[in-house]
Amino acid sequence: MDDRWTPVLAELRERFASDTDVVEVEAYLSSQGYNRRQIGEILSLLYSDSVPSPAWGGTQSALEPSLRVQGPHERGRFATDAWGYLIAMHRAGSLSLIDFEQLVERALVHVDGRITLSDVRTIAEDLGVDEGAMGRERPLIH
């Protein structure tokens, strides 16, 4: 984390509750003179900070590591249901974060064009993390 934003993040955590709408926080930062790039960076750190602060996370968030969101290069490639399937498998406990990242990377490398739910299921089956995919016809992934 960038140390220059540490005091700003601490101030925001004191000033706003954890369930405050991001628009309110953005408006406050804008009124303090931060530009759009700086606001984006601050909000990114504020809402994706992996170390929960006492005011911004309960015991549940302290126990569970956060799952990253799609990057711009992934948003255009993954179908919504395919990405949702990955998240559902992770939340169900059948897919660790390491397996999640491996599945995403394999899908990006081995599938040309849009990555569909059947593509993700096939790759998950090949990795041995999708037992529900057994017995169905497998598409060719090159």
GROMACS .gro file of N, CA and C in nm:
model
  426
    1MET      N    1   0.085  -0.118   0.000
    1MET     CA    2   0.000   0.000   0.000
    1MET      C    3   0.089   0.124   0.000
    2ASP      N    4   0.044   0.226  -0.067
    2ASP     CA    5   0.116   0.352  -0.077
    2ASP      C    6   0.104   0.426   0.056
    3ASP      N    7   0.218   0.454   0.120
    3ASP     CA    8   0.219   0.516   0.253
    3ASP      C    9   0.163   0.658   0.253
    4ARG      N   10   0.164   0.724   0.138
    4ARG     CA   11   0.113   0.862   0.137
    4ARG      C   12  -0.037   0.867   0.161
    5TRP      N   13  -0.108   0.757   0.136
    5TRP     CA   14  -0.253   0.755   0.155
    5TRP      C   15  -0.294   0.703   0.293
    6THR      N   16  -0.200   0.655   0.371
    6THR     CA   17  -0.233   0.599   0.503
    6THR      C   18  -0.309   0.698   0.591
    7PRO      N   19  -0.265   0.824   0.605
    7PRO     CA   20  -0.342   0.918   0.688
    7PRO      C   21  -0.481   0.948   0.631
    8VAL      N   22  -0.491   0.952   0.499
    8VAL     CA   23  -0.621   0.978   0.435
    8VAL      C   24  -0.716   0.861   0.462
    9LEU      N   25  -0.665   0.739   0.449
    9LEU     CA   26  -0.748   0.621   0.475
    9LEU      C   27  -0.793   0.616   0.620
   10ALA      N   28  -0.703   0.649   0.712
   10ALA     CA   29  -0.739   0.651   0.854
   10ALA      C   30  -0.848   0.755   0.880
   11GLU      N   31  -0.835   0.873   0.818
   11GLU     CA   32  -0.936   0.977   0.835
   11GLU      C   33  -1.072   0.931   0.780
   12LEU      N   34  -1.070   0.869   0.663
   12LEU     CA   35  -1.196   0.823   0.603
   12LEU      C   36  -1.262   0.715   0.688
   13ARG      N   37  -1.184   0.627   0.746
   13ARG     CA   38  -1.240   0.521   0.831
   13ARG      C   39  -1.301   0.578   0.958
   14GLU      N   40  -1.242   0.687   1.008
   14GLU     CA   41  -1.298   0.752   1.126
   14GLU      C   42  -1.424   0.831   1.091
   15ARG      N   43  -1.423   0.893   0.977
   15ARG     CA   44  -1.531   0.983   0.936
   15ARG      C   45  -1.655   0.910   0.886
   16PHE      N   46  -1.637   0.798   0.814
   16PHE     CA   47  -1.748   0.729   0.751
   16PHE      C   48  -1.764   0.588   0.806
   17ALA      N   49  -1.889   0.544   0.816
   17ALA     CA   50  -1.918   0.405   0.856
   17ALA      C   51  -1.882   0.313   0.739
   18SER      N   52  -1.861   0.185   0.767
   18SER     CA   53  -1.821   0.091   0.663
   18SER      C   54  -1.927   0.070   0.556
   19ASP      N   55  -2.053   0.097   0.589
   19ASP     CA   56  -2.160   0.077   0.490
   19ASP      C   57  -2.199   0.207   0.418
   20THR      N   58  -2.117   0.311   0.432
   20THR     CA   59  -2.144   0.438   0.365
   20THR      C   60  -2.132   0.421   0.214
   21ASP      N   61  -2.222   0.484   0.143
   21ASP     CA   62  -2.220   0.478  -0.003
   21ASP      C   63  -2.091   0.541  -0.055
   22VAL      N   64  -2.030   0.474  -0.152
   22VAL     CA   65  -1.904   0.520  -0.209
   22VAL      C   66  -1.916   0.659  -0.271
   23VAL      N   67  -2.035   0.696  -0.317
   23VAL     CA   68  -2.057   0.828  -0.377
   23VAL      C   69  -2.035   0.938  -0.273
   24GLU      N   70  -2.078   0.914  -0.149
   24GLU     CA   71  -2.057   1.012  -0.042
   24GLU      C   72  -1.909   1.030  -0.014
   25VAL      N   73  -1.835   0.919  -0.009
   25VAL     CA   74  -1.691   0.926   0.018
   25VAL      C   75  -1.622   0.998  -0.097
   26GLU      N   76  -1.663   0.968  -0.219
   26GLU     CA   77  -1.606   1.033  -0.337
   26GLU      C   78  -1.633   1.183  -0.335
   27ALA      N   79  -1.754   1.222  -0.298
   27ALA     CA   80  -1.788   1.364  -0.291
   27ALA      C   81  -1.703   1.435  -0.185
   28TYR      N   82  -1.684   1.369  -0.072
   28TYR     CA   83  -1.601   1.428   0.033
   28TYR      C   84  -1.457   1.448  -0.015
   29LEU      N   85  -1.401   1.346  -0.080
   29LEU     CA   86  -1.264   1.356  -0.129
   29LEU      C   87  -1.251   1.467  -0.234
   30SER      N   88  -1.352   1.479  -0.317
   30SER     CA   89  -1.354   1.585  -0.418
   30SER      C   90  -1.356   1.722  -0.352
   31SER      N   91  -1.434   1.736  -0.246
   31SER     CA   92  -1.441   1.864  -0.174
   31SER      C   93  -1.310   1.897  -0.103
   32GLN      N   94  -1.227   1.794  -0.079
   32GLN     CA   95  -1.098   1.815  -0.014
   32GLN      C   96  -0.988   1.849  -0.115
   33GLY      N   97  -1.024   1.850  -0.245
   33GLY     CA   98  -0.930   1.892  -0.347
   33GLY      C   99  -0.857   1.780  -0.420
   34TYR      N  100  -0.897   1.656  -0.399
   34TYR     CA  101  -0.833   1.544  -0.468
   34TYR      C  102  -0.888   1.534  -0.610
   35ASN      N  103  -0.802   1.501  -0.707
   35ASN     CA  104  -0.848   1.485  -0.845
   35ASN      C  105  -0.902   1.344  -0.866
   36ARG      N  106  -0.959   1.318  -0.984
   36ARG     CA  107  -1.026   1.189  -1.011
   36ARG      C  108  -0.930   1.071  -0.999
   37ARG      N  109  -0.807   1.087  -1.044
   37ARG     CA  110  -0.710   0.979  -1.036
   37ARG      C  111  -0.678   0.947  -0.891
   38GLN      N  112  -0.656   1.051  -0.811
   38GLN     CA  113  -0.626   1.032  -0.670
   38GLN      C  114  -0.745   0.970  -0.597
   39ILE      N  115  -0.865   1.017  -0.628
   39ILE     CA  116  -0.986   0.962  -0.565
   39ILE      C  117  -1.000   0.814  -0.598
   40GLY      N  118  -0.977   0.779  -0.724
   40GLY     CA  119  -0.984   0.639  -0.763
   40GLY      C  120  -0.884   0.553  -0.689
   41GLU      N  121  -0.764   0.604  -0.675
   41GLU     CA  122  -0.660   0.531  -0.602
   41GLU      C  123  -0.696   0.515  -0.455
   42ILE      N  124  -0.745   0.622  -0.394
   42ILE     CA  125  -0.782   0.618  -0.252
   42ILE      C  126  -0.898   0.521  -0.230
   43LEU      N  127  -1.002   0.531  -0.313
   43LEU     CA  128  -1.117   0.442  -0.298
   43LEU      C  129  -1.079   0.297  -0.320
   44SER      N  130  -0.990   0.274  -0.415
   44SER     CA  131  -0.943   0.139  -0.440
   44SER      C  132  -0.874   0.082  -0.316
   45LEU      N  133  -0.791   0.162  -0.255
   45LEU     CA  134  -0.722   0.117  -0.133
   45LEU      C  135  -0.820   0.103  -0.016
   46LEU      N  136  -0.914   0.194  -0.006
   46LEU     CA  137  -1.008   0.193   0.105
   46LEU      C  138  -1.096   0.069   0.103
   47TYR      N  139  -1.147   0.034  -0.015
   47TYR     CA  140  -1.241  -0.076  -0.023
   47TYR      C  141  -1.178  -0.211  -0.054
   48SER      N  142  -1.049  -0.214  -0.086
   48SER     CA  143  -0.986  -0.342  -0.113
   48SER      C  144  -0.873  -0.371  -0.017
   49ASP      N  145  -0.859  -0.291   0.085
   49ASP     CA  146  -0.752  -0.309   0.182
   49ASP      C  147  -0.765  -0.446   0.245
   50SER      N  148  -0.662  -0.528   0.235
   50SER     CA  149  -0.669  -0.665   0.286
   50SER      C  150  -0.655  -0.673   0.437
   51VAL      N  151  -0.605  -0.568   0.500
   51VAL     CA  152  -0.592  -0.569   0.646
   51VAL      C  153  -0.711  -0.494   0.703
   52PRO      N  154  -0.809  -0.565   0.761
   52PRO     CA  155  -0.927  -0.497   0.811
   52PRO      C  156  -0.896  -0.414   0.935
   53SER      N  157  -0.954  -0.296   0.939
   53SER     CA  158  -0.938  -0.214   1.057
   53SER      C  159  -1.054  -0.245   1.151
   54PRO      N  160  -1.041  -0.215   1.280
   54PRO     CA  161  -1.149  -0.246   1.374
   54PRO      C  162  -1.282  -0.181   1.335
   55ALA      N  163  -1.278  -0.061   1.279
   55ALA     CA  164  -1.402   0.008   1.245
   55ALA      C  165  -1.460  -0.039   1.113
   56TRP      N  166  -1.379  -0.104   1.029
   56TRP     CA  167  -1.422  -0.138   0.894
   56TRP      C  168  -1.431  -0.286   0.870
   57GLY      N  169  -1.443  -0.367   0.964
   57GLY     CA  170  -1.458  -0.509   0.936
   57GLY      C  171  -1.489  -0.580   1.064
   58GLY      N  172  -1.575  -0.675   1.054
   58GLY     CA  173  -1.607  -0.755   1.170
   58GLY      C  174  -1.515  -0.875   1.176
   59THR      N  175  -1.551  -0.968   1.262
   59THR     CA  176  -1.473  -1.090   1.274
   59THR      C  177  -1.478  -1.170   1.146
   60GLN      N  178  -1.588  -1.165   1.074
   60GLN     CA  179  -1.602  -1.242   0.951
   60GLN      C  180  -1.499  -1.195   0.848
   61SER      N  181  -1.485  -1.064   0.827
   61SER     CA  182  -1.390  -1.016   0.728
   61SER      C  183  -1.246  -1.039   0.772
   62ALA      N  184  -1.221  -1.048   0.901
   62ALA     CA  185  -1.086  -1.075   0.948
   62ALA      C  186  -1.048  -1.220   0.921
   63LEU      N  187  -1.146  -1.310   0.914
   63LEU     CA  188  -1.118  -1.450   0.891
   63LEU      C  189  -1.107  -1.486   0.744
   64GLU      N  190  -1.181  -1.419   0.658
   64GLU     CA  191  -1.185  -1.452   0.517
   64GLU      C  192  -1.098  -1.357   0.437
   65PRO      N  193  -1.007  -1.413   0.355
   65PRO     CA  194  -0.933  -1.324   0.267
   65PRO      C  195  -1.026  -1.270   0.160
   66SER      N  196  -0.998  -1.151   0.113
   66SER     CA  197  -1.085  -1.091   0.012
   66SER      C  198  -1.055  -1.151  -0.125
   67LEU      N  199  -1.156  -1.156  -0.208
   67LEU     CA  200  -1.142  -1.205  -0.344
   67LEU      C  201  -1.133  -1.086  -0.436
   68ARG      N  202  -1.038  -1.086  -0.523
   68ARG     CA  203  -1.019  -0.971  -0.610
   68ARG      C  204  -1.129  -0.962  -0.715
   69VAL      N  205  -1.147  -0.844  -0.768
   69VAL     CA  206  -1.245  -0.822  -0.874
   69VAL      C  207  -1.176  -0.838  -1.009
   70GLN      N  208  -1.256  -0.845  -1.113
   70GLN     CA  209  -1.200  -0.860  -1.247
   70GLN      C  210  -1.119  -0.738  -1.287
   71GLY      N  211  -1.010  -0.764  -1.354
   71GLY     CA  212  -0.933  -0.656  -1.414
   71GLY      C  213  -0.995  -0.620  -1.548
   72PRO      N  214  -0.957  -0.508  -1.605
   72PRO     CA  215  -1.015  -0.465  -1.733
   72PRO      C  216  -0.996  -0.569  -1.844
   73HIS      N  217  -0.883  -0.638  -1.844
   73HIS     CA  218  -0.858  -0.739  -1.947
   73HIS      C  219  -0.944  -0.862  -1.927
   74GLU      N  220  -0.995  -0.884  -1.807
   74GLU     CA  221  -1.081  -0.999  -1.780
   74GLU      C  222  -1.228  -0.967  -1.803
   75ARG      N  223  -1.267  -0.842  -1.776
   75ARG     CA  224  -1.407  -0.802  -1.791
   75ARG      C  225  -1.460  -0.827  -1.931
   76GLY      N  226  -1.378  -0.802  -2.030
   76GLY     CA  227  -1.421  -0.820  -2.167
   76GLY      C  228  -1.417  -0.964  -2.214
   77ARG      N  229  -1.350  -1.049  -2.141
   77ARG     CA  230  -1.333  -1.188  -2.185
   77ARG      C  231  -1.430  -1.285  -2.120
   78PHE      N  232  -1.457  -1.269  -1.990
   78PHE     CA  233  -1.541  -1.364  -1.918
   78PHE      C  234  -1.689  -1.330  -1.932
   79ALA      N  235  -1.768  -1.430  -1.965
   79ALA     CA  236  -1.913  -1.414  -1.962
   79ALA      C  237  -1.954  -1.399  -1.815
   80THR      N  238  -2.061  -1.328  -1.791
   80THR     CA  239  -2.105  -1.302  -1.655
   80THR      C  240  -2.130  -1.431  -1.577
   81ASP      N  241  -2.196  -1.528  -1.641
   81ASP     CA  242  -2.225  -1.653  -1.570
   81ASP      C  243  -2.098  -1.733  -1.542
   82ALA      N  244  -1.997  -1.720  -1.628
   82ALA     CA  245  -1.871  -1.790  -1.605
   82ALA      C  246  -1.799  -1.732  -1.483
   83TRP      N  247  -1.795  -1.599  -1.474
   83TRP     CA  248  -1.730  -1.535  -1.358
   83TRP      C  249  -1.809  -1.564  -1.230
   84GLY      N  250  -1.941  -1.559  -1.240
   84GLY     CA  251  -2.025  -1.589  -1.125
   84GLY      C  252  -2.006  -1.732  -1.076
   85TYR      N  253  -1.987  -1.824  -1.170
   85TYR     CA  254  -1.962  -1.964  -1.134
   85TYR      C  255  -1.832  -1.977  -1.055
   86LEU      N  256  -1.728  -1.905  -1.098
   86LEU     CA  257  -1.600  -1.908  -1.025
   86LEU      C  258  -1.617  -1.855  -0.883
   87ILE      N  259  -1.688  -1.746  -0.870
   87ILE     CA  260  -1.710  -1.687  -0.737
   87ILE      C  261  -1.793  -1.781  -0.650
   88ALA      N  262  -1.896  -1.842  -0.709
   88ALA     CA  263  -1.980  -1.935  -0.633
   88ALA      C  264  -1.900  -2.055  -0.585
   89MET      N  265  -1.811  -2.107  -0.670
   89MET     CA  266  -1.726  -2.220  -0.629
   89MET      C  267  -1.633  -2.178  -0.515
   90HIS      N  268  -1.580  -2.057  -0.523
   90HIS     CA  269  -1.493  -2.009  -0.416
   90HIS      C  270  -1.570  -1.994  -0.286
   91ARG      N  271  -1.689  -1.932  -0.293
   91ARG     CA  272  -1.770  -1.910  -0.172
   91ARG      C  273  -1.817  -2.042  -0.111
   92ALA      N  274  -1.836  -2.144  -0.196
   92ALA     CA  275  -1.880  -2.274  -0.146
   92ALA      C  276  -1.764  -2.352  -0.082
   93GLY      N  277  -1.642  -2.303  -0.102
   93GLY     CA  278  -1.527  -2.369  -0.042
   93GLY      C  279  -1.463  -2.476  -0.130
   94SER      N  280  -1.513  -2.494  -0.250
   94SER     CA  281  -1.455  -2.596  -0.337
   94SER      C  282  -1.341  -2.542  -0.422
   95LEU      N  283  -1.313  -2.414  -0.410
   95LEU     CA  284  -1.210  -2.350  -0.492
   95LEU      C  285  -1.132  -2.252  -0.405
   96SER      N  286  -1.005  -2.283  -0.379
   96SER     CA  287  -0.921  -2.192  -0.301
   96SER      C  288  -0.885  -2.070  -0.387
   97LEU      N  289  -0.828  -1.968  -0.323
   97LEU     CA  290  -0.787  -1.849  -0.398
   97LEU      C  291  -0.678  -1.884  -0.500
   98ILE      N  292  -0.590  -1.975  -0.464
   98ILE     CA  293  -0.484  -2.015  -0.557
   98ILE      C  294  -0.546  -2.087  -0.676
   99ASP      N  295  -0.640  -2.178  -0.651
   99ASP     CA  296  -0.708  -2.247  -0.761
   99ASP      C  297  -0.789  -2.149  -0.845
  100PHE      N  298  -0.850  -2.051  -0.779
  100PHE     CA  299  -0.926  -1.949  -0.850
  100PHE      C  300  -0.837  -1.877  -0.950
  101GLU      N  301  -0.721  -1.831  -0.903
  101GLU     CA  302  -0.628  -1.759  -0.990
  101GLU      C  303  -0.578  -1.849  -1.103
  102GLN      N  304  -0.552  -1.975  -1.071
  102GLN     CA  305  -0.504  -2.068  -1.172
  102GLN      C  306  -0.611  -2.090  -1.280
  103LEU      N  307  -0.735  -2.104  -1.236
  103LEU     CA  308  -0.845  -2.121  -1.332
  103LEU      C  309  -0.860  -1.999  -1.422
  104VAL      N  310  -0.854  -1.881  -1.365
  104VAL     CA  311  -0.866  -1.758  -1.442
  104VAL      C  312  -0.752  -1.749  -1.544
  105GLU      N  313  -0.630  -1.775  -1.499
  105GLU     CA  314  -0.515  -1.766  -1.587
  105GLU      C  315  -0.523  -1.867  -1.701
  106ARG      N  316  -0.560  -1.989  -1.669
  106ARG     CA  317  -0.573  -2.091  -1.774
  106ARG      C  318  -0.680  -2.055  -1.875
  107ALA      N  319  -0.790  -2.003  -1.826
  107ALA     CA  320  -0.899  -1.965  -1.917
  107ALA      C  321  -0.852  -1.853  -2.011
  108LEU      N  322  -0.782  -1.755  -1.957
  108LEU     CA  323  -0.735  -1.644  -2.040
  108LEU      C  324  -0.633  -1.691  -2.144
  109VAL      N  325  -0.551  -1.787  -2.109
  109VAL     CA  326  -0.447  -1.834  -2.200
  109VAL      C  327  -0.502  -1.931  -2.304
  110HIS      N  328  -0.590  -2.022  -2.262
  110HIS     CA  329  -0.630  -2.133  -2.348
  110HIS      C  330  -0.759  -2.113  -2.427
  111VAL      N  331  -0.837  -2.013  -2.394
  111VAL     CA  332  -0.964  -1.993  -2.463
  111VAL      C  333  -0.954  -1.868  -2.549
  112ASP      N  334  -0.982  -1.884  -2.676
  112ASP     CA  335  -0.984  -1.769  -2.766
  112ASP      C  336  -1.121  -1.703  -2.760
  113GLY      N  337  -1.125  -1.571  -2.754
  113GLY     CA  338  -1.253  -1.501  -2.752
  113GLY      C  339  -1.319  -1.504  -2.616
  114ARG      N  340  -1.450  -1.499  -2.617
  114ARG     CA  341  -1.531  -1.493  -2.495
  114ARG      C  342  -1.520  -1.624  -2.417
  115ILE      N  343  -1.498  -1.616  -2.287
  115ILE     CA  344  -1.486  -1.733  -2.201
  115ILE      C  345  -1.624  -1.762  -2.142
  116THR      N  346  -1.679  -1.878  -2.178
  116THR     CA  347  -1.815  -1.913  -2.138
  116THR      C  348  -1.814  -2.002  -2.015
  117LEU      N  349  -1.933  -2.025  -1.963
  117LEU     CA  350  -1.949  -2.113  -1.847
  117LEU      C  351  -1.898  -2.253  -1.878
  118SER      N  352  -1.927  -2.304  -1.995
  118SER     CA  353  -1.880  -2.440  -2.029
  118SER      C  354  -1.727  -2.445  -2.037
  119ASP      N  355  -1.665  -2.337  -2.083
  119ASP     CA  356  -1.518  -2.332  -2.085
  119ASP      C  357  -1.462  -2.340  -1.943
  120VAL      N  358  -1.519  -2.262  -1.853
  120VAL     CA  359  -1.472  -2.259  -1.715
  120VAL      C  360  -1.494  -2.395  -1.649
  121ARG      N  361  -1.609  -2.455  -1.674
  121ARG     CA  362  -1.637  -2.588  -1.616
  121ARG      C  363  -1.539  -2.692  -1.667
  122THR      N  364  -1.505  -2.687  -1.794
  122THR     CA  365  -1.411  -2.782  -1.851
  122THR      C  366  -1.273  -2.766  -1.790
  123ILE      N  367  -1.228  -2.643  -1.776
  123ILE     CA  368  -1.097  -2.618  -1.716
  123ILE      C  369  -1.098  -2.659  -1.569
  124ALA      N  370  -1.207  -2.629  -1.498
  124ALA     CA  371  -1.218  -2.669  -1.357
  124ALA      C  372  -1.215  -2.821  -1.344
  125GLU      N  373  -1.281  -2.889  -1.434
  125GLU     CA  374  -1.281  -3.036  -1.432
  125GLU      C  375  -1.139  -3.088  -1.456
  126ASP      N  376  -1.068  -3.028  -1.552
  126ASP     CA  377  -0.931  -3.070  -1.580
  126ASP      C  378  -0.839  -3.049  -1.460
  127LEU      N  379  -0.867  -2.944  -1.381
  127LEU     CA  380  -0.788  -2.918  -1.260
  127LEU      C  381  -0.833  -3.005  -1.143
  128GLY      N  382  -0.949  -3.070  -1.158
  128GLY     CA  383  -1.000  -3.156  -1.052
  128GLY      C  384  -1.076  -3.082  -0.944
  129VAL      N  385  -1.127  -2.964  -0.974
  129VAL     CA  386  -1.201  -2.888  -0.872
  129VAL      C  387  -1.350  -2.880  -0.901
  130ASP      N  388  -1.396  -2.940  -1.012
  130ASP     CA  389  -1.537  -2.934  -1.047
  130ASP      C  390  -1.592  -3.075  -1.065
  131GLU      N  391  -1.630  -3.138  -0.955
  131GLU     CA  392  -1.681  -3.273  -0.962
  131GLU      C  393  -1.817  -3.281  -1.030
  132GLY      N  394  -1.893  -3.173  -1.031
  132GLY     CA  395  -2.026  -3.171  -1.091
  132GLY      C  396  -2.023  -3.176  -1.243
  133ALA      N  397  -1.907  -3.160  -1.303
  133ALA     CA  398  -1.898  -3.157  -1.448
  133ALA      C  399  -1.877  -3.294  -1.510
  134MET      N  400  -1.864  -3.396  -1.429
  134MET     CA  401  -1.839  -3.530  -1.482
  134MET      C  402  -1.956  -3.579  -1.566
  135GLY      N  403  -1.927  -3.649  -1.671
  135GLY     CA  404  -2.030  -3.714  -1.750
  135GLY      C  405  -2.091  -3.628  -1.858
  136ARG      N  406  -2.048  -3.506  -1.878
  136ARG     CA  407  -2.104  -3.425  -1.985
  136ARG      C  408  -2.002  -3.418  -2.098
  137GLU      N  409  -2.049  -3.384  -2.213
  137GLU     CA  410  -1.961  -3.374  -2.330
  137GLU      C  411  -1.868  -3.256  -2.313
  138ARG      N  412  -1.739  -3.278  -2.340
  138ARG     CA  413  -1.639  -3.174  -2.319
  138ARG      C  414  -1.604  -3.106  -2.450
  139PRO      N  415  -1.612  -2.973  -2.454
  139PRO     CA  416  -1.571  -2.902  -2.574
  139PRO      C  417  -1.419  -2.898  -2.585
  140LEU      N  418  -1.370  -2.883  -2.705
  140LEU     CA  419  -1.226  -2.876  -2.728
  140LEU      C  420  -1.176  -2.736  -2.696
  141ILE      N  421  -1.076  -2.730  -2.609
  141ILE     CA  422  -1.013  -2.602  -2.574
  141ILE      C  423  -0.870  -2.610  -2.620
  142HIS      N  424  -0.829  -2.516  -2.699
  142HIS     CA  425  -0.691  -2.517  -2.750
  142HIS      C  426  -0.611  -2.403  -2.695
   0.00000   0.00000   0.00000
